[in-house]
XYZ file of C-alpha atoms in Angstrom:
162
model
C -1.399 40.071 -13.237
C -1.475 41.919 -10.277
C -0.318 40.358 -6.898
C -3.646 41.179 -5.522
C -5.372 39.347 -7.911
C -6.390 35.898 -6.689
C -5.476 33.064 -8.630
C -8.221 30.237 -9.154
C -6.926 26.221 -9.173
C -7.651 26.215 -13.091
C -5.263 29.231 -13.805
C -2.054 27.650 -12.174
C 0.459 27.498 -14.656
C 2.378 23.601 -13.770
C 5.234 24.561 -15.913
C 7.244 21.039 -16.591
C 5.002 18.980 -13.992
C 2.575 17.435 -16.195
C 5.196 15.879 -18.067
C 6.857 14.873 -14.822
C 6.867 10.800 -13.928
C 6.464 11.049 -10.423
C 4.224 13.751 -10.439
C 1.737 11.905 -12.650
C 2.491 8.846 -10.045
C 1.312 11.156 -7.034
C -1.474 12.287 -8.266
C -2.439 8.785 -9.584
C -2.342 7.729 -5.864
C -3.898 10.035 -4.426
C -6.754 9.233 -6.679
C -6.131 5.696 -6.099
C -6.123 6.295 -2.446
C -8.900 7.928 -2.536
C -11.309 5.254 -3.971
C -9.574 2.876 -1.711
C -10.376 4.692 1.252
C -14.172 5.452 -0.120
C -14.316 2.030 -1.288
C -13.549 0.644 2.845
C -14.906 3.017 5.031
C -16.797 1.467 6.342
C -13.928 -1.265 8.060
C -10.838 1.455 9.126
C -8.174 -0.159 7.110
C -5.420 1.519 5.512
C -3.799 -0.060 1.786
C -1.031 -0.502 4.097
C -2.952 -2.407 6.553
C -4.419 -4.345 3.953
C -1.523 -5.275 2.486
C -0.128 -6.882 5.865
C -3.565 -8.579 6.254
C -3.314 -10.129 2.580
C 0.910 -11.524 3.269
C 0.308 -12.497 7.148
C -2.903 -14.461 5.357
C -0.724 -15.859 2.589
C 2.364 -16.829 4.582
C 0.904 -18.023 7.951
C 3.632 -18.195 10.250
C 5.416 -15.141 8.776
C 8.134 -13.061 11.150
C 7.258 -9.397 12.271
C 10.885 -8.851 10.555
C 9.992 -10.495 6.964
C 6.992 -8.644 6.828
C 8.359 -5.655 7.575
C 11.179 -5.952 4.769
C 8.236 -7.163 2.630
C 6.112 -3.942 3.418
C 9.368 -1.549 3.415
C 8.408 -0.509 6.891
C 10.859 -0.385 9.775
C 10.848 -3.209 12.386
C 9.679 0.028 15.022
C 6.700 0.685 12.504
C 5.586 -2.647 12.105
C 5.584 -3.824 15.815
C 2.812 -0.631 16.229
C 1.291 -2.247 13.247
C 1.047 -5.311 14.604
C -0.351 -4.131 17.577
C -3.397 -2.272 16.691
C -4.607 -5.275 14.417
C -4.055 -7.221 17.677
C -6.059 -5.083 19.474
C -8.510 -5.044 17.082
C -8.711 -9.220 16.954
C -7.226 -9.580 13.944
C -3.855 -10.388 14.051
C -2.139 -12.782 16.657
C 1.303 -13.299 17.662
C 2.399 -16.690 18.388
C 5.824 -18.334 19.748
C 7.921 -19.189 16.270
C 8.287 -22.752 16.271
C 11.662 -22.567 14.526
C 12.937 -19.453 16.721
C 12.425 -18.695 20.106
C 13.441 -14.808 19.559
C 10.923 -14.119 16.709
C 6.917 -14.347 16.637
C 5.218 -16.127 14.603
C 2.198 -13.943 12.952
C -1.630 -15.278 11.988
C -4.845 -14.136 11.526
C -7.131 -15.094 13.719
C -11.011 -16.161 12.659
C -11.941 -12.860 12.575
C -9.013 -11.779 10.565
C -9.921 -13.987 7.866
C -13.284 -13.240 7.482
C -12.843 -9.736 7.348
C -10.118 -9.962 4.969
C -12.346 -12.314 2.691
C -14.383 -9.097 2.879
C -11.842 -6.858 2.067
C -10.763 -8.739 -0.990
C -14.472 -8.559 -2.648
C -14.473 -4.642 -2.238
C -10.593 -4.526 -3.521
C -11.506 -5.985 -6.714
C -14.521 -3.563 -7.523
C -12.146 -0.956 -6.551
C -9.102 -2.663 -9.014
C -12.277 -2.724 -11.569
C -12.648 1.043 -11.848
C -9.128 1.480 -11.806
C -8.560 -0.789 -15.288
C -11.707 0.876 -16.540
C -9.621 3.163 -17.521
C -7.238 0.709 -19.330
C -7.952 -1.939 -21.810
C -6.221 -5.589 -19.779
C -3.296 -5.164 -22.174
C -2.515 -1.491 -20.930
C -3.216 -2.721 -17.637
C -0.756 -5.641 -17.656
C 1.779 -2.918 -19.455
C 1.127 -0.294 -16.694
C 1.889 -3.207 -13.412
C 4.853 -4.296 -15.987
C 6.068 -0.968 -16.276
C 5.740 0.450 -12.575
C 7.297 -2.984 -11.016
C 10.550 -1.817 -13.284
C 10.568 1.682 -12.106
C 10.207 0.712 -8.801
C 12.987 -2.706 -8.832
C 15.245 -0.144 -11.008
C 15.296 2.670 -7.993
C 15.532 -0.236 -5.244
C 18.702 -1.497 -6.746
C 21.769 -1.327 -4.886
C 23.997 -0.393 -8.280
C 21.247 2.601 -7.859
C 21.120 3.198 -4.501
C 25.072 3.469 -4.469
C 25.304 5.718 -7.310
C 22.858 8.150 -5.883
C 24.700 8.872 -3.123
């Protein structure tokens, strides 16, 4: 082939990345992204965002610095988080009744009912992403990316890659 020639998408040689875990993973979710974000258009939410909205929801109460360890985002990160949903009405901070230093995080009315929302549209967008799976695969798949992801967050791992 010569240099000139243009190469279309389809002709790309990938070499070893098809057989490559975390290759397959990225592209998964960007797919998966991609419904999500087609899926909620509509309300400018991020998965991220989400995901704070569903553990501030579950753990009423919950510190700016537990959710941040739960979300893996820095405590800098998450206070910018926390802002914009508090601009937006649906997030408030309150004093922490069992620590004057720390807030205490809820969601207010309008928090709730737009993450009641939310949660109807995330499980027609889980649907089509088991659709490709029968429940057992499914189940196998969550089992199987929860290991990956525990193994590589281990400190025996985290030490030994360094």
């Amino acid at each position: 082939m010569s240099p000139k020639k243009k190469i279309a998408a389809q002709d790309l040689k990938l070499d070893l990345l098809p057989g490559l875990i975390g290759y397959q993973l990225r592209l998964a979710q960007l797919a998966v992204f991609g419904d999500f974000a087609a899926e909620l258009k509509d309300f400018d939410i991020s998965p991220g965002r989400f995901g704070v909205l569903v553990l501030i929801s579950a753990n009423p109460g919950m510190t700016q610095s537990l959710l941040a360890a739960a979300t893996q985002l820095d405590r800098s990160t998450m206070v910018a988080v926390i802002d914009q949903l508090e601009k937006r009405g649906l997030v408030e901070r309150r004093a922490s009744p069992t620590d004057r230093r720390s807030n205490a995080l809820v969601l207010t009315e309008d928090g709730e009912k737009l993450l009641k929302q939310l949660k109807r549209r995330i499980k027609q967008h889980e649907a089509r992403i088991a659709a490709a799976m029968t429940p057992a695969e499914t189940e196998t798949l969550v089992a199987l990316l929860t290991r990956i992801r525990t193994r590589l967050q281990s400190p025996a791992e985290r030490t030994r890659k360094k």
